[in-house]
mmCIF file of C-alpha atoms and ligand atoms in Angstrom:
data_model
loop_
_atom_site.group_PDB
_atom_site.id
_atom_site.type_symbol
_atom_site.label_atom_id
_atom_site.label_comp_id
_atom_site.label_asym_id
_atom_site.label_seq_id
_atom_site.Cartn_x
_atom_site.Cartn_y
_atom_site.Cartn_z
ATOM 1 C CA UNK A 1 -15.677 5.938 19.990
ATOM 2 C CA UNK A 2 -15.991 4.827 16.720
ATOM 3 C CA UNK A 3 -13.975 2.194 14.544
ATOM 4 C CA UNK A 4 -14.487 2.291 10.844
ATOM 5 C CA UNK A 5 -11.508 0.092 9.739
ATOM 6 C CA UNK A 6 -9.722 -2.749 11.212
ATOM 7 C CA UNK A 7 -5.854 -3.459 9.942
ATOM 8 C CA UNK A 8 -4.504 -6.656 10.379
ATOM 9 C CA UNK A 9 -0.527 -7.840 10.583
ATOM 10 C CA UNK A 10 -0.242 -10.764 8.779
ATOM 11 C CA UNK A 11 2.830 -13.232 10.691
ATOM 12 C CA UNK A 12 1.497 -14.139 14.077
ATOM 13 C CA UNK A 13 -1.990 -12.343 13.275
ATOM 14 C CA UNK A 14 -3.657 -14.345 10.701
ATOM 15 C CA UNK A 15 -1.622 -17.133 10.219
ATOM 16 C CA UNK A 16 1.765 -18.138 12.247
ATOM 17 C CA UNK A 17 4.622 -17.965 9.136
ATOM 18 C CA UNK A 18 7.105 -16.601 12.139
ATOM 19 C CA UNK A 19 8.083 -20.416 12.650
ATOM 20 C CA UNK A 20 8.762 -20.626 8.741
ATOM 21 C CA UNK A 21 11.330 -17.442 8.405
ATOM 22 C CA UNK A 22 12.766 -19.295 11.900
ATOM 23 C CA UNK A 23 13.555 -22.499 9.924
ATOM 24 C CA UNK A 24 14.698 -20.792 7.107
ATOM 25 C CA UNK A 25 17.143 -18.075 9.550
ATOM 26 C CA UNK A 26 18.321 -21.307 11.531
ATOM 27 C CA UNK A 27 19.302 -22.789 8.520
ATOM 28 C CA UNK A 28 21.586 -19.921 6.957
ATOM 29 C CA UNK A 29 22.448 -19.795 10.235
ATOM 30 C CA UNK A 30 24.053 -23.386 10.502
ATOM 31 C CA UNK A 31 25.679 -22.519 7.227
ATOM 32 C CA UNK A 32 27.688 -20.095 8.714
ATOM 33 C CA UNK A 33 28.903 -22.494 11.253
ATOM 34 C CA UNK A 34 26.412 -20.935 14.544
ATOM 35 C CA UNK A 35 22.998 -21.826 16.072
ATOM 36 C CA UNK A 36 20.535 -19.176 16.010
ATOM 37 C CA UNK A 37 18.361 -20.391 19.430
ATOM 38 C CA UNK A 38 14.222 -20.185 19.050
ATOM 39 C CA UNK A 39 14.673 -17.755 22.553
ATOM 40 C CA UNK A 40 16.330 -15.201 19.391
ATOM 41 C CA UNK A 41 12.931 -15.498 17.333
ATOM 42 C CA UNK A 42 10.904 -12.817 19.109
ATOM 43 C CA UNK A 43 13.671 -10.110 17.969
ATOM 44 C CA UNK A 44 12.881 -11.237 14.266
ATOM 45 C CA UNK A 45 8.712 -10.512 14.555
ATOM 46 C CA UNK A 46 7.835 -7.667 12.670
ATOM 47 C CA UNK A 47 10.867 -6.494 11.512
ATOM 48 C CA UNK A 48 12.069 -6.383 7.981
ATOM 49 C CA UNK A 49 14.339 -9.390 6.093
ATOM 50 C CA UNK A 50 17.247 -6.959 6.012
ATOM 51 C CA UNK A 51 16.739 -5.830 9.896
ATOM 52 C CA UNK A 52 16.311 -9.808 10.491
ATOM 53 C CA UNK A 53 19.619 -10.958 8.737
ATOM 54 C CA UNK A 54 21.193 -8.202 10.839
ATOM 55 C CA UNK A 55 20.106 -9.750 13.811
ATOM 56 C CA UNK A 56 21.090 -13.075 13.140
ATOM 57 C CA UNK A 57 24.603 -11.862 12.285
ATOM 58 C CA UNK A 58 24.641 -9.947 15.200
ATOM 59 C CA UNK A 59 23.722 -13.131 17.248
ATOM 60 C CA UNK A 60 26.769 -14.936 15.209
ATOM 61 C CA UNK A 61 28.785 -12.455 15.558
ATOM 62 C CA UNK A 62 29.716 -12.365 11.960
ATOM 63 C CA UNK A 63 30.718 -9.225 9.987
ATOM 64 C CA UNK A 64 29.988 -9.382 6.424
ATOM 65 C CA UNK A 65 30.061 -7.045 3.801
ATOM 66 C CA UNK A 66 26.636 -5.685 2.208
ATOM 67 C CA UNK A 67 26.898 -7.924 -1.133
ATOM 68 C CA UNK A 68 27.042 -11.186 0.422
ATOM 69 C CA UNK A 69 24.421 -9.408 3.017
ATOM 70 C CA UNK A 70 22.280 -9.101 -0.431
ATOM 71 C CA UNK A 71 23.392 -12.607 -1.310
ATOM 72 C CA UNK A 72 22.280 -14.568 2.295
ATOM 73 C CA UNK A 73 19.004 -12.489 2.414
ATOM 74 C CA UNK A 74 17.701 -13.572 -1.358
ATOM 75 C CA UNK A 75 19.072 -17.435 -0.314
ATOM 76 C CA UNK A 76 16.867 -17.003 3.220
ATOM 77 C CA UNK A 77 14.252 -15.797 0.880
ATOM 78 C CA UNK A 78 13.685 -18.777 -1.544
ATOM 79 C CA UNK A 79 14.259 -21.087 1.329
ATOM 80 C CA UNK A 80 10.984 -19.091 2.633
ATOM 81 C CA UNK A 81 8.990 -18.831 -0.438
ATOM 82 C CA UNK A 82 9.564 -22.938 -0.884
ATOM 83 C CA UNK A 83 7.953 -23.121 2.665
ATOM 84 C CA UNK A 84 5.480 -20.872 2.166
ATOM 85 C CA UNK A 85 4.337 -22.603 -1.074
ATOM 86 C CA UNK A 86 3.117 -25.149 0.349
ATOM 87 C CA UNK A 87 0.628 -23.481 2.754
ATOM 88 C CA UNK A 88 -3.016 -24.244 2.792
ATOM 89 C CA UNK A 89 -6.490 -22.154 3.970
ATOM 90 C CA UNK A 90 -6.002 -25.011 7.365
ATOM 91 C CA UNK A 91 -3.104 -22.473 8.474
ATOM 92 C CA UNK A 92 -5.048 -19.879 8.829
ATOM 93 C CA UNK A 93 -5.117 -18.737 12.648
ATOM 94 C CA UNK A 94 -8.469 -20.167 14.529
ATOM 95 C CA UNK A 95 -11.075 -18.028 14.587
ATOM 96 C CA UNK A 96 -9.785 -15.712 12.107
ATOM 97 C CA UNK A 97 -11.931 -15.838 8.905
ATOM 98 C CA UNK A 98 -15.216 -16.224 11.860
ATOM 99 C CA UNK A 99 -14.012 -12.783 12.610
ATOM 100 C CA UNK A 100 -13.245 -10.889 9.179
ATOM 101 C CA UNK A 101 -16.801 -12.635 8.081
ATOM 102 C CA UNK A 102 -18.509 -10.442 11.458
ATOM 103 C CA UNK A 103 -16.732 -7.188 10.446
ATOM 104 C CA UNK A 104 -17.564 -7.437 6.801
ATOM 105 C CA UNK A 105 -21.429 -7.880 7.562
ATOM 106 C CA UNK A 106 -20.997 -5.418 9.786
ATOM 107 C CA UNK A 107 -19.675 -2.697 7.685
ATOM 108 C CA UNK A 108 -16.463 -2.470 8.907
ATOM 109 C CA UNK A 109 -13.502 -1.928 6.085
ATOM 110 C CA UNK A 110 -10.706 -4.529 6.443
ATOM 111 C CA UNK A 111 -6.973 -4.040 5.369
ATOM 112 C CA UNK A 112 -3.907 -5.861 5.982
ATOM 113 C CA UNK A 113 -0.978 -4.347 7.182
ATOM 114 C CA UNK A 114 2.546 -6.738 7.213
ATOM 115 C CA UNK A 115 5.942 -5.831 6.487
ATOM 116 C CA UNK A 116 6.643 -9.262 4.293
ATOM 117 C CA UNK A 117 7.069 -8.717 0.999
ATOM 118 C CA UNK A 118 5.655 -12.459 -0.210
ATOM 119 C CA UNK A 119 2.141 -11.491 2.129
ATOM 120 C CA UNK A 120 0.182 -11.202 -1.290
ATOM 121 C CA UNK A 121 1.279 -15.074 -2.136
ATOM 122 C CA UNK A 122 0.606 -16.052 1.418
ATOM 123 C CA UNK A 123 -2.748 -14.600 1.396
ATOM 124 C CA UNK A 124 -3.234 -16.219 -2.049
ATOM 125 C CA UNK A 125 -1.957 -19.300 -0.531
ATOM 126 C CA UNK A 126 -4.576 -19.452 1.920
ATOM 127 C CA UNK A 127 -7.592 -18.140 -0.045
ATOM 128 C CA UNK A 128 -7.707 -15.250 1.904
ATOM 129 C CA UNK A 129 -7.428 -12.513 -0.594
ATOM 130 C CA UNK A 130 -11.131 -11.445 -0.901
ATOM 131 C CA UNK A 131 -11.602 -10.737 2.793
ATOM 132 C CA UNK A 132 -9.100 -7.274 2.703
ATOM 133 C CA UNK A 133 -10.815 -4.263 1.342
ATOM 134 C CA UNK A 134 -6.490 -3.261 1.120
ATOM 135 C CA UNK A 135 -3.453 -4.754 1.438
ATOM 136 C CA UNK A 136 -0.166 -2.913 2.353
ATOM 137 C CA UNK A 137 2.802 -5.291 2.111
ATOM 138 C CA UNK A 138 6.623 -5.122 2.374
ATOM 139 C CA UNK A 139 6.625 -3.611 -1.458
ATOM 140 C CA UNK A 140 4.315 -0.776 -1.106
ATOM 141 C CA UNK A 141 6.313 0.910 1.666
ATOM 142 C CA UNK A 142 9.937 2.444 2.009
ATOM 143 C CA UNK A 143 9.701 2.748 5.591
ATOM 144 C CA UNK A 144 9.584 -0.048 8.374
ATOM 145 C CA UNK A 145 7.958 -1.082 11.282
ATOM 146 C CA UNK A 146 8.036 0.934 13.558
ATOM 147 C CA UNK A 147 7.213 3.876 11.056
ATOM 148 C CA UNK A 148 3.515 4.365 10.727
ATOM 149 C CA UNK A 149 3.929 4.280 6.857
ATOM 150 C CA UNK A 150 2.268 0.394 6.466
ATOM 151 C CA UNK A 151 -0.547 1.203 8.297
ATOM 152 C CA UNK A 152 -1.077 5.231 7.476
ATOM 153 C CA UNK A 153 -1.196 3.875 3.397
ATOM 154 C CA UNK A 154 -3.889 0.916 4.922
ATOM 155 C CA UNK A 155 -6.041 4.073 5.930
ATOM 156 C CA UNK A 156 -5.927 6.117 3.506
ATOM 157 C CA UNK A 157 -6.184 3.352 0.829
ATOM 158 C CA UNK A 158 -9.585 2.920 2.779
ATOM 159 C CA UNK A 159 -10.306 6.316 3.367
ATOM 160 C CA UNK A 160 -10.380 6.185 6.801
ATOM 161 C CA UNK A 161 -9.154 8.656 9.162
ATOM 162 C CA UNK A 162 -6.447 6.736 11.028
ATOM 163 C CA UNK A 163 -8.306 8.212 14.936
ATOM 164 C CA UNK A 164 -10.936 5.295 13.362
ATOM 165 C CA UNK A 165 -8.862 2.497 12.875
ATOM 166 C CA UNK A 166 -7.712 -0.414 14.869
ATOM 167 C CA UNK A 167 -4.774 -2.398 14.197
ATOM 168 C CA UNK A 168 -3.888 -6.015 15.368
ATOM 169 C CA UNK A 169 -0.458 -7.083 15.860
ATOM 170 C CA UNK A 170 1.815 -9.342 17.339
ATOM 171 C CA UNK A 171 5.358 -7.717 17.727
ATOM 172 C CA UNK A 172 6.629 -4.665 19.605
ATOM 173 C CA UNK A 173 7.479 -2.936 16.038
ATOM 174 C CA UNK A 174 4.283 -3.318 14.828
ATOM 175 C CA UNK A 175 2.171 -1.940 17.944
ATOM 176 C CA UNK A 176 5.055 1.220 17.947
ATOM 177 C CA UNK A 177 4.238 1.872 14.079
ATOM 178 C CA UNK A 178 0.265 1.643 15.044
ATOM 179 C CA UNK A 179 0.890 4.131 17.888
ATOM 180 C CA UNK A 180 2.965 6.172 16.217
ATOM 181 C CA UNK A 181 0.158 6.036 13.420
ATOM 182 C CA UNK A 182 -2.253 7.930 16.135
ATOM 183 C CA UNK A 183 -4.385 4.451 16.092
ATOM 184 C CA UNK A 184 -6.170 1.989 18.080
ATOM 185 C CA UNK A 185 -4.326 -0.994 18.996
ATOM 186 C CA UNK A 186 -4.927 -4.842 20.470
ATOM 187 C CA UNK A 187 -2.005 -6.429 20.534
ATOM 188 C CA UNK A 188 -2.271 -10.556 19.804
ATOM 189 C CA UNK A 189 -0.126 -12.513 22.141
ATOM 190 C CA UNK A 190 1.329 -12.251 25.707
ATOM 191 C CA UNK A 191 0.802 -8.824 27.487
ATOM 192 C CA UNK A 192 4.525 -9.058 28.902
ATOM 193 C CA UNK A 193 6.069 -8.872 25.268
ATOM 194 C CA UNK A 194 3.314 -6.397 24.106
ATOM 195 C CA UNK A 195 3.644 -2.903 25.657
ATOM 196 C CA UNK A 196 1.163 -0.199 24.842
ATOM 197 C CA UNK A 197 -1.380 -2.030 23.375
ATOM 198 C CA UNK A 198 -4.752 -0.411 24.755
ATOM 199 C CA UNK A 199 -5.778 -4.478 25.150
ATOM 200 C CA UNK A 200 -3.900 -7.728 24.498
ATOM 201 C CA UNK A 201 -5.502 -10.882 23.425
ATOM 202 C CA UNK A 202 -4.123 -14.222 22.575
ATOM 203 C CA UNK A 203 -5.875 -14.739 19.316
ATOM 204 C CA UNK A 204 -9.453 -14.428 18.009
ATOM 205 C CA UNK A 205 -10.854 -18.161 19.603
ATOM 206 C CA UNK A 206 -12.341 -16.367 21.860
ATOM 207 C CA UNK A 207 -12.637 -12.586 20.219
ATOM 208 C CA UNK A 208 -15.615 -11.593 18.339
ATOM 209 C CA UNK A 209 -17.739 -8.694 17.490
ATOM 210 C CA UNK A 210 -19.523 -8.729 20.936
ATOM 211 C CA UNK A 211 -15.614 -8.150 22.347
ATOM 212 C CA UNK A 212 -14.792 -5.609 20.197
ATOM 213 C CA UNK A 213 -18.096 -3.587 21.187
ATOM 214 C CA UNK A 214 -17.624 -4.281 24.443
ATOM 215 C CA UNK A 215 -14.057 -2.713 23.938
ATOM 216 C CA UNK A 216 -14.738 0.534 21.761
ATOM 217 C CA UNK A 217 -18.160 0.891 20.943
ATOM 218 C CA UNK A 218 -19.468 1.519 24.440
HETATM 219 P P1 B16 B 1 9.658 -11.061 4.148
HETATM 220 P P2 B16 B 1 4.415 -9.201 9.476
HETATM 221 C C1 B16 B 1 6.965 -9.790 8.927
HETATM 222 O O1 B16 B 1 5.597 -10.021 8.710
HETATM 223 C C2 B16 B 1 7.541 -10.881 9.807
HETATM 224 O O2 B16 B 1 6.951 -10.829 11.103
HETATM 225 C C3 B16 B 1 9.031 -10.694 9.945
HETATM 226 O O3 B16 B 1 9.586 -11.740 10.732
HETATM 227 C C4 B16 B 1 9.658 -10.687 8.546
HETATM 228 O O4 B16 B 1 11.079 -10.459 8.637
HETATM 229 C C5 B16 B 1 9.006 -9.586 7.711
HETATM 230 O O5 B16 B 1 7.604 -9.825 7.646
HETATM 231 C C6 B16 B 1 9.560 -9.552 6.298
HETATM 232 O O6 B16 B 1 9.150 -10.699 5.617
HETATM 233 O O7 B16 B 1 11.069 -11.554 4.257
HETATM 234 O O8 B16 B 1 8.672 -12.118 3.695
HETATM 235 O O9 B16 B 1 9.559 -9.809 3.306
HETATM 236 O O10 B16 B 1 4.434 -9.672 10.896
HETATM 237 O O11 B16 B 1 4.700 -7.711 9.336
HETATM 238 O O12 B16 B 1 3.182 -9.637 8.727
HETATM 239 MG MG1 MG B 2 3.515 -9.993 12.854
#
């Protein structure tokens, strides 16, 4: 077997933002006069802002009608973008850049693969820019997780044949969209929220070149 590309998620992959769009939610939440519990966050992972507000209204049970929708999403938004501004390269996920430094001498192509559309701030943020080869983000695709698009345009960007990628990710959405992509897939996280990964880890502490060999390159 033989991986030429890896394609990364970037919200509970790289760096953990998940608890950021979960302070922002609760708060529009609590504007609209209900709680929106942490046990709700896992439905949120993955899945794009408007697919999240619908959630959280569904969890109020609030009907609304698509203009103030517009309106709540772009207020969740800059709550978001204030958090995220003040991120810093210590955020990063451990044993992260360890592990994009390994592939890159290695020869392995690296892209990133997120449905947010602020992940080219974040990675600027973080100083993490120069490690992707490509980066897909909320903006370059009309589809969602889990629709292969994201991850399809991260292979052919590289020119990689998507039988020779691997993906991580973190969410259900995102490990459908990398299956439905015909690719290889570790999930990051617990194995009982991640089905049909071909391997789940909980990060990259412990994960490194020798694992992935170990894995796929046998
Ligand atoms: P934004 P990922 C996803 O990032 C998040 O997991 C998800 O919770 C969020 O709703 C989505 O990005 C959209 O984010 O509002 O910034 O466009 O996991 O695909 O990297
Ligand atoms: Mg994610």
């Amino acid at each position: 077997m033989n991986i030429k590309a890896c394609l990364f998620d970037l919200d509970g992959v790289v760096v953990d933002t998940a608890r950021y769009h979960f302070i922002a939610w609760g708060k529009i939440a609590s504007e609209l006069g209900f709680n929106f519990p942490e046990t709700e966050n896992e439905r949120l992972k993955g899945v794009s802002r408007m697919a999240s507000l619908d959630i959280l209204l569904e969890v109020g049970h609030i009907n609304i009608d698509p203009s103030q929708k517009n309106l709540l999403a772009e207020r969740k938004n800059n709550l978001y973008v204030s958090y995220i501004n003040e991120m810093t390269p210590d955020e990063i996920l451990p044993g992260v850049i360890q592990f994009l430094d390994e592939l890159r001498s290695e020869g392995i192509l690296i892209a990133l693969g997120s449905a947010s559309k602020n992940a080219t701030a974040i990675l600027d943020k973080i100083k993490l820019t120069e490690k992707f080869d490509a980066v897909i983000d909320g903006n370059k695709v009309s589809i969602a997780k889990p629709d292969p698009e994201v991850f399809l345009k991260g292979a052919a960007e590289l020119g990689v044949r998507p039988e020779s990628c691997l993906v991580f990710e973190d969410a259900q959405a995102g490990i459908d969209a990398a299956r439905n992509a015909g690719m290889h897939i570790i999930g990051i996280g617990q194995p009982e929220n991640l089905k049909n990964a071909d391997f789940v880890i909980p990060g990259f502490q412990n994960f490194n070149f020798n694992e992935l060999s170990a894995l796929y390159f046998q």
